[in-house]
Amino acid sequence: MTDQVKPAAVELAGAPARADSNATGLILLAAITLFWGINWPAIKLSVNEVPVWAFRAICLGAGAGGLFAIARIAGYSLRIPRQDLRPLIIASLGNITFWHIFSALGVSMMLPGRASILAFTMPLWAAPIAAIWLREKIDGLRLAGLGVGMIGLLVLVVPDWASLRAAPMGPVFMLLAAIAWAFGTVALKTHRYSMPTTSLVAWQMLLGGLPIFAGAIVFDHGFDPGAVSTLGWGAVAYAALIPMIFCHWAWFRVVAIYPAVVAAIGTLAIPVVGIISSAIIVGESVGWDEILSLSLVVLALFLVLVAPQLRKR
């Protein structure tokens, strides 16, 4: 599971998966599902004790530093080719800056299992963004999928309408995070990068993290690390090391290996792991509304992503 130096290009412009990459892609998808799923309760435990801006700054600093070190040890170039700089900045805003700010704020205001369902509506938003940006057609199946997905979101929030009215910004922030991630994913597929994946992800974290580092200095300058419990720092360490370094690298490898549709399909099981791990780790109850909402979201993603491919075959 290493980057290909020759050719060094990261093919993110829609090239099909090679046969010898399929096994690697499946292994990476399985690992992403497990580690990103567990990350949702870890984020909740972290932001219960660490301010959001400081938490995300720690994660991005550790992630970028770790990936730059790995790239240097492996002998990969850290230079940003001139033609890659502008699309890299655009993708970094969606995949890193807005995703990390909005998702951390959202998880701090709602249960992590529910937050994970909203976050992984990302492919639903990617469809209209790709239609506008890449001029892809939205057919009847995709429209049906978007409708089912919206019903799934309503099922999640309507039974809890009273608390939602009291604190509506949690779901709003999570939906904004999903839209930001969709934007960043589509942005990645519009350009063929000439950088190794490790360097590409490291630069995304650094460039996209600059506003977050500044926000941590401005908003969380009074943060006292000594007041954080051992459990809190353990959750921060997990979120900063496993998801930030391995999962981000693995996700962009998956986007490089597979078409965008297949890569997005790989995210379907993450909310399931998020809900189960949240129930085990933070004691979040799982009711009929979470199960129905998750089922509708998965059905919507099937209509948007899988059904069109089956129809073509």
PDB file of C-alpha atoms in Angstrom:
ATOM      1  CA  MET A   1       0.000   0.000   0.000  1.00  0.00           C
ATOM      2  CA  THR A   2       2.547   2.530  -1.155  1.00  0.00           C
ATOM      3  CA  ASP A   3       2.455   5.374  -3.611  1.00  0.00           C
ATOM      4  CA  GLN A   4       3.611   4.811  -7.153  1.00  0.00           C
ATOM      5  CA  VAL A   5       6.635   6.988  -7.852  1.00  0.00           C
ATOM      6  CA  LYS A   6       6.964   6.112 -11.537  1.00  0.00           C
ATOM      7  CA  PRO A   7       4.645   7.384 -12.804  1.00  0.00           C
ATOM      8  CA  ALA A   8       4.244   9.761  -9.852  1.00  0.00           C
ATOM      9  CA  ALA A   9       0.964  11.233 -11.030  1.00  0.00           C
ATOM     10  CA  VAL A  10      -2.071  10.799  -8.806  1.00  0.00           C
ATOM     11  CA  GLU A  11      -4.807   9.993 -11.293  1.00  0.00           C
ATOM     12  CA  LEU A  12      -7.858  11.790  -9.928  1.00  0.00           C
ATOM     13  CA  ALA A  13      -9.462  12.738 -13.202  1.00  0.00           C
ATOM     14  CA  GLY A  14     -11.666   9.693 -13.617  1.00  0.00           C
ATOM     15  CA  ALA A  15      -9.315   6.940 -14.779  1.00  0.00           C
ATOM     16  CA  PRO A  16     -10.722   3.435 -14.246  1.00  0.00           C
ATOM     17  CA  ALA A  17      -9.246   1.105 -11.666  1.00  0.00           C
ATOM     18  CA  ARG A  18      -6.522  -1.283 -12.841  1.00  0.00           C
ATOM     19  CA  ALA A  19      -7.025  -4.964 -12.106  1.00  0.00           C
ATOM     20  CA  ASP A  20      -3.908  -5.128  -9.883  1.00  0.00           C
ATOM     21  CA  SER A  21      -5.240  -2.217  -7.775  1.00  0.00           C
ATOM     22  CA  ASN A  22      -8.591  -3.787  -6.875  1.00  0.00           C
ATOM     23  CA  ALA A  23      -7.312  -5.806  -3.918  1.00  0.00           C
ATOM     24  CA  THR A  24      -5.501  -2.800  -2.482  1.00  0.00           C
ATOM     25  CA  GLY A  25      -8.591  -0.642  -2.953  1.00  0.00           C
ATOM     26  CA  LEU A  26     -10.843  -3.147  -1.161  1.00  0.00           C
ATOM     27  CA  ILE A  27      -8.433  -3.446   1.767  1.00  0.00           C
ATOM     28  CA  LEU A  28      -8.214   0.331   2.070  1.00  0.00           C
ATOM     29  CA  LEU A  29     -12.013   0.706   1.930  1.00  0.00           C
ATOM     30  CA  ALA A  30     -12.432  -1.872   4.710  1.00  0.00           C
ATOM     31  CA  ALA A  31      -9.846  -0.136   6.873  1.00  0.00           C
ATOM     32  CA  ILE A  32     -11.396   3.294   6.244  1.00  0.00           C
ATOM     33  CA  THR A  33     -14.834   1.969   7.197  1.00  0.00           C
ATOM     34  CA  LEU A  34     -13.572   0.613  10.531  1.00  0.00           C
ATOM     35  CA  PHE A  35     -11.269   3.452  11.594  1.00  0.00           C
ATOM     36  CA  TRP A  36     -13.412   6.367  10.394  1.00  0.00           C
ATOM     37  CA  GLY A  37     -16.492   4.778  11.950  1.00  0.00           C
ATOM     38  CA  ILE A  38     -14.793   4.549  15.351  1.00  0.00           C
ATOM     39  CA  ASN A  39     -13.569   8.124  14.912  1.00  0.00           C
ATOM     40  CA  TRP A  40     -17.058   9.588  15.469  1.00  0.00           C
ATOM     41  CA  PRO A  41     -17.306   8.722  19.180  1.00  0.00           C
ATOM     42  CA  ALA A  42     -13.614   9.654  19.492  1.00  0.00           C
ATOM     43  CA  ILE A  43     -14.415  13.132  18.164  1.00  0.00           C
ATOM     44  CA  LYS A  44     -17.298  13.431  20.629  1.00  0.00           C
ATOM     45  CA  LEU A  45     -15.060  12.495  23.575  1.00  0.00           C
ATOM     46  CA  SER A  46     -12.422  14.944  22.324  1.00  0.00           C
ATOM     47  CA  VAL A  47     -14.616  18.017  21.847  1.00  0.00           C
ATOM     48  CA  ASN A  48     -16.262  17.412  25.220  1.00  0.00           C
ATOM     49  CA  GLU A  49     -12.970  18.562  26.763  1.00  0.00           C
ATOM     50  CA  VAL A  50     -10.922  20.261  24.025  1.00  0.00           C
ATOM     51  CA  PRO A  51     -12.231  23.386  22.218  1.00  0.00           C
ATOM     52  CA  VAL A  52     -13.195  22.723  18.601  1.00  0.00           C
ATOM     53  CA  TRP A  53     -10.598  24.974  16.954  1.00  0.00           C
ATOM     54  CA  ALA A  54      -7.775  23.670  19.152  1.00  0.00           C
ATOM     55  CA  PHE A  55      -8.871  20.067  18.583  1.00  0.00           C
ATOM     56  CA  ARG A  56      -8.893  20.399  14.820  1.00  0.00           C
ATOM     57  CA  ALA A  57      -5.596  22.309  14.831  1.00  0.00           C
ATOM     58  CA  ILE A  58      -3.958  19.485  16.820  1.00  0.00           C
ATOM     59  CA  CYS A  59      -5.360  16.863  14.447  1.00  0.00           C
ATOM     60  CA  LEU A  60      -4.341  18.674  11.271  1.00  0.00           C
ATOM     61  CA  GLY A  61      -0.911  19.584  12.633  1.00  0.00           C
ATOM     62  CA  ALA A  62      -0.244  15.965  13.591  1.00  0.00           C
ATOM     63  CA  GLY A  63      -1.671  14.671  10.317  1.00  0.00           C
ATOM     64  CA  ALA A  64       0.297  17.030   8.086  1.00  0.00           C
ATOM     65  CA  GLY A  65       3.503  16.560  10.057  1.00  0.00           C
ATOM     66  CA  GLY A  66       3.190  12.787  10.024  1.00  0.00           C
ATOM     67  CA  LEU A  67       2.482  12.609   6.306  1.00  0.00           C
ATOM     68  CA  PHE A  68       5.311  15.002   5.411  1.00  0.00           C
ATOM     69  CA  ALA A  69       7.671  12.839   7.478  1.00  0.00           C
ATOM     70  CA  ILE A  70       6.454   9.673   5.756  1.00  0.00           C
ATOM     71  CA  ALA A  71       6.839  11.292   2.335  1.00  0.00           C
ATOM     72  CA  ARG A  72      10.368  12.461   3.153  1.00  0.00           C
ATOM     73  CA  ILE A  73      11.438   9.056   4.498  1.00  0.00           C
ATOM     74  CA  ALA A  74       9.987   7.360   1.412  1.00  0.00           C
ATOM     75  CA  GLY A  75      11.870   9.741  -0.851  1.00  0.00           C
ATOM     76  CA  TYR A  76       8.801  11.366  -2.412  1.00  0.00           C
ATOM     77  CA  SER A  77       8.994  14.893  -3.724  1.00  0.00           C
ATOM     78  CA  LEU A  78       7.382  17.546  -1.496  1.00  0.00           C
ATOM     79  CA  ARG A  79       7.312  20.144  -4.247  1.00  0.00           C
ATOM     80  CA  ILE A  80       3.941  21.405  -5.478  1.00  0.00           C
ATOM     81  CA  PRO A  81       3.993  21.590  -9.286  1.00  0.00           C
ATOM     82  CA  ARG A  82       2.752  24.958 -10.500  1.00  0.00           C
ATOM     83  CA  GLN A  83      -0.196  23.442 -12.375  1.00  0.00           C
ATOM     84  CA  ASP A  84      -1.333  21.615  -9.215  1.00  0.00           C
ATOM     85  CA  LEU A  85      -1.361  24.592  -6.840  1.00  0.00           C
ATOM     86  CA  ARG A  86      -4.701  26.221  -7.723  1.00  0.00           C
ATOM     87  CA  PRO A  87      -6.789  22.991  -7.820  1.00  0.00           C
ATOM     88  CA  LEU A  88      -4.999  21.830  -4.655  1.00  0.00           C
ATOM     89  CA  ILE A  89      -6.075  24.961  -2.762  1.00  0.00           C
ATOM     90  CA  ILE A  90      -9.672  24.653  -4.011  1.00  0.00           C
ATOM     91  CA  ALA A  91      -9.912  20.983  -3.019  1.00  0.00           C
ATOM     92  CA  SER A  92      -8.273  21.718   0.353  1.00  0.00           C
ATOM     93  CA  LEU A  93     -10.974  24.223   1.259  1.00  0.00           C
ATOM     94  CA  GLY A  94     -13.694  21.594   0.885  1.00  0.00           C
ATOM     95  CA  ASN A  95     -11.891  18.456   2.059  1.00  0.00           C
ATOM     96  CA  ILE A  96     -10.039  20.036   4.963  1.00  0.00           C
ATOM     97  CA  THR A  97     -10.992  23.573   6.011  1.00  0.00           C
ATOM     98  CA  PHE A  98     -14.786  23.553   5.926  1.00  0.00           C
ATOM     99  CA  TRP A  99     -15.171  19.809   6.518  1.00  0.00           C
ATOM    100  CA  HIS A 100     -13.129  19.852   9.728  1.00  0.00           C
ATOM    101  CA  ILE A 101     -14.644  23.047  11.111  1.00  0.00           C
ATOM    102  CA  PHE A 102     -18.258  22.141  10.394  1.00  0.00           C
ATOM    103  CA  SER A 103     -18.018  18.457  11.397  1.00  0.00           C
ATOM    104  CA  ALA A 104     -16.346  19.215  14.742  1.00  0.00           C
ATOM    105  CA  LEU A 105     -18.925  21.902  15.512  1.00  0.00           C
ATOM    106  CA  GLY A 106     -21.740  19.545  14.515  1.00  0.00           C
ATOM    107  CA  VAL A 107     -20.520  16.629  16.646  1.00  0.00           C
ATOM    108  CA  SER A 108     -20.116  18.962  19.632  1.00  0.00           C
ATOM    109  CA  MET A 109     -23.836  19.790  19.384  1.00  0.00           C
ATOM    110  CA  MET A 110     -25.409  16.373  18.704  1.00  0.00           C
ATOM    111  CA  LEU A 111     -24.956  12.638  19.226  1.00  0.00           C
ATOM    112  CA  PRO A 112     -22.036  11.218  17.200  1.00  0.00           C
ATOM    113  CA  GLY A 113     -24.024   8.367  15.618  1.00  0.00           C
ATOM    114  CA  ARG A 114     -26.602  10.773  14.213  1.00  0.00           C
ATOM    115  CA  ALA A 115     -23.847  13.121  13.136  1.00  0.00           C
ATOM    116  CA  SER A 116     -22.169  10.322  11.163  1.00  0.00           C
ATOM    117  CA  ILE A 117     -25.401   9.628   9.235  1.00  0.00           C
ATOM    118  CA  LEU A 118     -25.656  13.278   8.200  1.00  0.00           C
ATOM    119  CA  ALA A 119     -21.946  13.470   7.354  1.00  0.00           C
ATOM    120  CA  PHE A 120     -22.080  10.500   5.001  1.00  0.00           C
ATOM    121  CA  THR A 121     -24.864  11.951   2.922  1.00  0.00           C
ATOM    122  CA  MET A 122     -21.865  13.350   1.048  1.00  0.00           C
ATOM    123  CA  PRO A 123     -22.534  11.410  -2.200  1.00  0.00           C
ATOM    124  CA  LEU A 124     -26.072  12.831  -2.334  1.00  0.00           C
ATOM    125  CA  TRP A 125     -24.626  16.332  -2.499  1.00  0.00           C
ATOM    126  CA  ALA A 126     -21.818  15.294  -4.831  1.00  0.00           C
ATOM    127  CA  ALA A 127     -24.373  14.395  -7.535  1.00  0.00           C
ATOM    128  CA  PRO A 128     -25.776  17.924  -8.079  1.00  0.00           C
ATOM    129  CA  ILE A 129     -22.332  19.499  -7.576  1.00  0.00           C
ATOM    130  CA  ALA A 130     -20.891  17.226 -10.274  1.00  0.00           C
ATOM    131  CA  ALA A 131     -23.863  18.024 -12.519  1.00  0.00           C
ATOM    132  CA  ILE A 132     -23.192  21.752 -12.224  1.00  0.00           C
ATOM    133  CA  TRP A 133     -19.390  21.647 -12.227  1.00  0.00           C
ATOM    134  CA  LEU A 134     -18.690  18.680 -14.497  1.00  0.00           C
ATOM    135  CA  ARG A 135     -21.926  18.943 -16.521  1.00  0.00           C
ATOM    136  CA  GLU A 136     -22.979  15.433 -15.543  1.00  0.00           C
ATOM    137  CA  LYS A 137     -26.650  14.613 -16.161  1.00  0.00           C
ATOM    138  CA  ILE A 138     -28.991  13.979 -13.216  1.00  0.00           C
ATOM    139  CA  ASP A 139     -31.427  11.298 -14.331  1.00  0.00           C
ATOM    140  CA  GLY A 140     -34.593  10.000 -12.690  1.00  0.00           C
ATOM    141  CA  LEU A 141     -32.745   7.563 -10.431  1.00  0.00           C
ATOM    142  CA  ARG A 142     -30.541  10.294  -9.022  1.00  0.00           C
ATOM    143  CA  LEU A 143     -33.535  12.578  -8.471  1.00  0.00           C
ATOM    144  CA  ALA A 144     -35.331   9.719  -6.689  1.00  0.00           C
ATOM    145  CA  GLY A 145     -32.239   9.101  -4.603  1.00  0.00           C
ATOM    146  CA  LEU A 146     -32.022  12.730  -3.571  1.00  0.00           C
ATOM    147  CA  GLY A 147     -35.698  12.649  -2.576  1.00  0.00           C
ATOM    148  CA  VAL A 148     -35.291   9.470  -0.513  1.00  0.00           C
ATOM    149  CA  GLY A 149     -32.212  10.936   1.109  1.00  0.00           C
ATOM    150  CA  MET A 150     -34.099  14.051   2.147  1.00  0.00           C
ATOM    151  CA  ILE A 151     -36.843  11.862   3.668  1.00  0.00           C
ATOM    152  CA  GLY A 152     -34.142  10.009   5.569  1.00  0.00           C
ATOM    153  CA  LEU A 153     -32.889  13.271   7.025  1.00  0.00           C
ATOM    154  CA  LEU A 154     -36.422  14.269   8.038  1.00  0.00           C
ATOM    155  CA  VAL A 155     -36.931  10.914   9.771  1.00  0.00           C
ATOM    156  CA  LEU A 156     -33.808  11.615  11.794  1.00  0.00           C
ATOM    157  CA  VAL A 157     -34.672  15.130  12.924  1.00  0.00           C
ATOM    158  CA  VAL A 158     -38.495  15.266  13.175  1.00  0.00           C
ATOM    159  CA  PRO A 159     -38.898  12.914  16.203  1.00  0.00           C
ATOM    160  CA  ASP A 160     -36.363  15.080  18.030  1.00  0.00           C
ATOM    161  CA  TRP A 161     -37.954  18.326  16.867  1.00  0.00           C
ATOM    162  CA  ALA A 162     -38.144  19.888  20.332  1.00  0.00           C
ATOM    163  CA  SER A 163     -34.427  19.580  20.992  1.00  0.00           C
ATOM    164  CA  LEU A 164     -33.724  20.513  17.397  1.00  0.00           C
ATOM    165  CA  ARG A 165     -35.573  23.790  17.849  1.00  0.00           C
ATOM    166  CA  ALA A 166     -33.559  24.422  20.998  1.00  0.00           C
ATOM    167  CA  ALA A 167     -30.233  23.576  19.297  1.00  0.00           C
ATOM    168  CA  PRO A 168     -30.733  23.477  15.503  1.00  0.00           C
ATOM    169  CA  MET A 169     -27.163  24.195  14.492  1.00  0.00           C
ATOM    170  CA  GLY A 170     -25.799  20.677  15.080  1.00  0.00           C
ATOM    171  CA  PRO A 171     -27.566  19.096  12.054  1.00  0.00           C
ATOM    172  CA  VAL A 172     -27.001  22.272  10.039  1.00  0.00           C
ATOM    173  CA  PHE A 173     -23.254  22.114  10.630  1.00  0.00           C
ATOM    174  CA  MET A 174     -23.152  18.401   9.756  1.00  0.00           C
ATOM    175  CA  LEU A 175     -24.983  18.987   6.475  1.00  0.00           C
ATOM    176  CA  LEU A 176     -22.592  21.831   5.668  1.00  0.00           C
ATOM    177  CA  ALA A 177     -19.698  19.457   6.416  1.00  0.00           C
ATOM    178  CA  ALA A 178     -21.154  16.851   4.034  1.00  0.00           C
ATOM    179  CA  ILE A 179     -21.599  19.464   1.296  1.00  0.00           C
ATOM    180  CA  ALA A 180     -18.023  20.701   1.816  1.00  0.00           C
ATOM    181  CA  TRP A 181     -16.673  17.152   1.516  1.00  0.00           C
ATOM    182  CA  ALA A 182     -18.733  16.584  -1.635  1.00  0.00           C
ATOM    183  CA  PHE A 183     -17.346  19.793  -3.113  1.00  0.00           C
ATOM    184  CA  GLY A 184     -13.787  18.758  -2.287  1.00  0.00           C
ATOM    185  CA  THR A 185     -14.250  15.266  -3.733  1.00  0.00           C
ATOM    186  CA  VAL A 186     -15.623  16.604  -7.021  1.00  0.00           C
ATOM    187  CA  ALA A 187     -12.828  19.198  -7.092  1.00  0.00           C
ATOM    188  CA  LEU A 188     -10.233  16.425  -6.825  1.00  0.00           C
ATOM    189  CA  LYS A 189     -11.700  14.620  -9.835  1.00  0.00           C
ATOM    190  CA  THR A 190     -11.424  17.692 -12.057  1.00  0.00           C
ATOM    191  CA  HIS A 191      -7.629  17.645 -12.147  1.00  0.00           C
ATOM    192  CA  ARG A 192      -4.897  15.070 -12.766  1.00  0.00           C
ATOM    193  CA  TYR A 193      -2.254  15.719 -10.115  1.00  0.00           C
ATOM    194  CA  SER A 194       1.422  15.067 -10.719  1.00  0.00           C
ATOM    195  CA  MET A 195       2.179  14.499  -7.013  1.00  0.00           C
ATOM    196  CA  PRO A 196       2.470  11.297  -4.947  1.00  0.00           C
ATOM    197  CA  THR A 197      -0.615  10.681  -2.825  1.00  0.00           C
ATOM    198  CA  THR A 198       1.225  11.126   0.487  1.00  0.00           C
ATOM    199  CA  SER A 199       2.531  14.555  -0.513  1.00  0.00           C
ATOM    200  CA  LEU A 200      -0.844  15.553  -1.948  1.00  0.00           C
ATOM    201  CA  VAL A 201      -2.683  14.719   1.285  1.00  0.00           C
ATOM    202  CA  ALA A 202      -0.031  16.376   3.456  1.00  0.00           C
ATOM    203  CA  TRP A 203      -0.247  19.630   1.496  1.00  0.00           C
ATOM    204  CA  GLN A 204      -4.038  19.530   1.625  1.00  0.00           C
ATOM    205  CA  MET A 205      -3.895  19.299   5.412  1.00  0.00           C
ATOM    206  CA  LEU A 206      -1.350  22.090   5.707  1.00  0.00           C
ATOM    207  CA  LEU A 207      -2.976  24.507   3.249  1.00  0.00           C
ATOM    208  CA  GLY A 208      -6.520  23.705   4.315  1.00  0.00           C
ATOM    209  CA  GLY A 209      -5.467  23.840   7.958  1.00  0.00           C
ATOM    210  CA  LEU A 210      -4.035  27.378   7.851  1.00  0.00           C
ATOM    211  CA  PRO A 211      -7.407  29.056   8.648  1.00  0.00           C
ATOM    212  CA  ILE A 212      -7.969  26.506  11.423  1.00  0.00           C
ATOM    213  CA  PHE A 213      -4.545  27.139  12.964  1.00  0.00           C
ATOM    214  CA  ALA A 214      -5.322  30.861  12.928  1.00  0.00           C
ATOM    215  CA  GLY A 215      -8.777  30.224  14.434  1.00  0.00           C
ATOM    216  CA  ALA A 216      -7.244  28.180  17.267  1.00  0.00           C
ATOM    217  CA  ILE A 217      -4.888  31.041  18.111  1.00  0.00           C
ATOM    218  CA  VAL A 218      -7.678  33.633  18.042  1.00  0.00           C
ATOM    219  CA  PHE A 219     -10.575  31.742  19.634  1.00  0.00           C
ATOM    220  CA  ASP A 220      -8.907  29.119  21.858  1.00  0.00           C
ATOM    221  CA  HIS A 221      -5.820  30.977  23.110  1.00  0.00           C
ATOM    222  CA  GLY A 222      -6.934  30.373  26.714  1.00  0.00           C
ATOM    223  CA  PHE A 223      -7.130  26.600  26.306  1.00  0.00           C
ATOM    224  CA  ASP A 224      -5.549  24.719  29.245  1.00  0.00           C
ATOM    225  CA  PRO A 225      -4.180  21.322  28.136  1.00  0.00           C
ATOM    226  CA  GLY A 226      -3.693  20.303  31.760  1.00  0.00           C
ATOM    227  CA  ALA A 227      -7.445  20.345  32.339  1.00  0.00           C
ATOM    228  CA  VAL A 228      -8.028  17.559  29.795  1.00  0.00           C
ATOM    229  CA  SER A 229      -8.447  14.057  31.204  1.00  0.00           C
ATOM    230  CA  THR A 230      -6.472  11.000  30.144  1.00  0.00           C
ATOM    231  CA  LEU A 231      -9.546   9.728  28.295  1.00  0.00           C
ATOM    232  CA  GLY A 232      -9.852  13.046  26.479  1.00  0.00           C
ATOM    233  CA  TRP A 233      -6.221  13.038  25.359  1.00  0.00           C
ATOM    234  CA  GLY A 234      -6.526   9.383  24.341  1.00  0.00           C
ATOM    235  CA  ALA A 235      -9.472  10.261  22.089  1.00  0.00           C
ATOM    236  CA  VAL A 236      -7.549  13.223  20.649  1.00  0.00           C
ATOM    237  CA  ALA A 237      -4.519  10.999  19.995  1.00  0.00           C
ATOM    238  CA  TYR A 238      -6.648   8.457  18.133  1.00  0.00           C
ATOM    239  CA  ALA A 239      -8.375  11.133  16.037  1.00  0.00           C
ATOM    240  CA  ALA A 240      -5.075  12.873  15.289  1.00  0.00           C
ATOM    241  CA  LEU A 241      -3.097   9.796  14.287  1.00  0.00           C
ATOM    242  CA  ILE A 242      -5.221   7.013  12.804  1.00  0.00           C
ATOM    243  CA  PRO A 243      -7.994   8.876  10.898  1.00  0.00           C
ATOM    244  CA  MET A 244      -5.905  11.944  10.086  1.00  0.00           C
ATOM    245  CA  ILE A 245      -2.803  10.186   8.782  1.00  0.00           C
ATOM    246  CA  PHE A 246      -3.856   6.741   7.611  1.00  0.00           C
ATOM    247  CA  CYS A 247      -7.529   7.280   6.718  1.00  0.00           C
ATOM    248  CA  HIS A 248      -6.963  10.517   4.792  1.00  0.00           C
ATOM    249  CA  TRP A 249      -4.089   8.955   2.872  1.00  0.00           C
ATOM    250  CA  ALA A 250      -6.178   5.818   2.229  1.00  0.00           C
ATOM    251  CA  TRP A 251      -9.237   7.827   1.104  1.00  0.00           C
ATOM    252  CA  PHE A 252      -7.310   9.759  -1.516  1.00  0.00           C
ATOM    253  CA  ARG A 253      -5.682   6.533  -2.675  1.00  0.00           C
ATOM    254  CA  VAL A 254      -9.182   5.069  -3.107  1.00  0.00           C
ATOM    255  CA  VAL A 255     -10.273   8.182  -5.047  1.00  0.00           C
ATOM    256  CA  ALA A 256      -7.176   7.727  -7.213  1.00  0.00           C
ATOM    257  CA  ILE A 257      -7.719   3.979  -7.745  1.00  0.00           C
ATOM    258  CA  TYR A 258     -11.467   3.973  -8.420  1.00  0.00           C
ATOM    259  CA  PRO A 259     -13.925   6.186 -10.275  1.00  0.00           C
ATOM    260  CA  ALA A 260     -15.709   8.686  -8.013  1.00  0.00           C
ATOM    261  CA  VAL A 261     -18.874   6.543  -7.979  1.00  0.00           C
ATOM    262  CA  VAL A 262     -17.087   3.459  -6.656  1.00  0.00           C
ATOM    263  CA  ALA A 263     -15.132   5.491  -4.113  1.00  0.00           C
ATOM    264  CA  ALA A 264     -18.333   7.037  -2.788  1.00  0.00           C
ATOM    265  CA  ILE A 265     -19.973   3.605  -2.501  1.00  0.00           C
ATOM    266  CA  GLY A 266     -17.157   2.677  -0.132  1.00  0.00           C
ATOM    267  CA  THR A 267     -18.413   5.190   2.435  1.00  0.00           C
ATOM    268  CA  LEU A 268     -21.839   3.541   2.832  1.00  0.00           C
ATOM    269  CA  ALA A 269     -20.902   1.326   5.776  1.00  0.00           C
ATOM    270  CA  ILE A 270     -19.111   4.016   7.789  1.00  0.00           C
ATOM    271  CA  PRO A 271     -22.273   5.393   9.499  1.00  0.00           C
ATOM    272  CA  VAL A 272     -23.148   1.820  10.526  1.00  0.00           C
ATOM    273  CA  VAL A 273     -19.805   1.476  12.303  1.00  0.00           C
ATOM    274  CA  GLY A 274     -20.254   5.015  13.652  1.00  0.00           C
ATOM    275  CA  ILE A 275     -23.611   4.170  15.238  1.00  0.00           C
ATOM    276  CA  ILE A 276     -22.444   0.823  16.669  1.00  0.00           C
ATOM    277  CA  SER A 277     -19.200   2.259  18.060  1.00  0.00           C
ATOM    278  CA  SER A 278     -21.054   5.269  19.498  1.00  0.00           C
ATOM    279  CA  ALA A 279     -23.460   2.936  21.291  1.00  0.00           C
ATOM    280  CA  ILE A 280     -20.536   0.959  22.741  1.00  0.00           C
ATOM    281  CA  ILE A 281     -18.134   3.819  23.569  1.00  0.00           C
ATOM    282  CA  VAL A 282     -20.358   6.751  24.592  1.00  0.00           C
ATOM    283  CA  GLY A 283     -23.567   4.860  25.385  1.00  0.00           C
ATOM    284  CA  GLU A 284     -25.646   6.421  22.592  1.00  0.00           C
ATOM    285  CA  SER A 285     -29.011   4.698  22.294  1.00  0.00           C
ATOM    286  CA  VAL A 286     -30.036   3.357  18.885  1.00  0.00           C
ATOM    287  CA  GLY A 287     -33.751   3.757  18.177  1.00  0.00           C
ATOM    288  CA  TRP A 288     -36.108   3.159  15.292  1.00  0.00           C
ATOM    289  CA  ASP A 289     -35.509   6.651  13.892  1.00  0.00           C
ATOM    290  CA  GLU A 290     -31.726   6.136  13.559  1.00  0.00           C
ATOM    291  CA  ILE A 291     -32.230   2.718  11.961  1.00  0.00           C
ATOM    292  CA  LEU A 292     -34.911   3.966   9.538  1.00  0.00           C
ATOM    293  CA  SER A 293     -32.937   7.090   8.671  1.00  0.00           C
ATOM    294  CA  LEU A 294     -29.782   5.081   8.017  1.00  0.00           C
ATOM    295  CA  SER A 295     -31.744   2.614   5.871  1.00  0.00           C
ATOM    296  CA  LEU A 296     -33.246   5.418   3.786  1.00  0.00           C
ATOM    297  CA  VAL A 297     -29.875   7.102   3.339  1.00  0.00           C
ATOM    298  CA  VAL A 298     -28.334   3.815   2.180  1.00  0.00           C
ATOM    299  CA  LEU A 299     -31.269   3.300  -0.212  1.00  0.00           C
ATOM    300  CA  ALA A 300     -30.798   6.824  -1.522  1.00  0.00           C
ATOM    301  CA  LEU A 301     -27.105   6.238  -2.084  1.00  0.00           C
ATOM    302  CA  PHE A 302     -27.927   2.960  -3.853  1.00  0.00           C
ATOM    303  CA  LEU A 303     -30.291   4.812  -6.216  1.00  0.00           C
ATOM    304  CA  VAL A 304     -27.758   7.560  -6.854  1.00  0.00           C
ATOM    305  CA  LEU A 305     -24.613   5.457  -7.149  1.00  0.00           C
ATOM    306  CA  VAL A 306     -25.272   1.750  -7.740  1.00  0.00           C
ATOM    307  CA  ALA A 307     -28.535   1.560  -9.695  1.00  0.00           C
ATOM    308  CA  PRO A 308     -27.271   3.655 -12.647  1.00  0.00           C
ATOM    309  CA  GLN A 309     -24.304   1.306 -13.034  1.00  0.00           C
ATOM    310  CA  LEU A 310     -26.555  -1.766 -12.897  1.00  0.00           C
ATOM    311  CA  ARG A 311     -28.847  -0.221 -15.496  1.00  0.00           C
ATOM    312  CA  LYS A 312     -25.927   0.416 -17.821  1.00  0.00           C
ATOM    313  CA  ARG A 313     -24.842  -3.216 -17.519  1.00  0.00           C
TER     314      ARG A 313
END
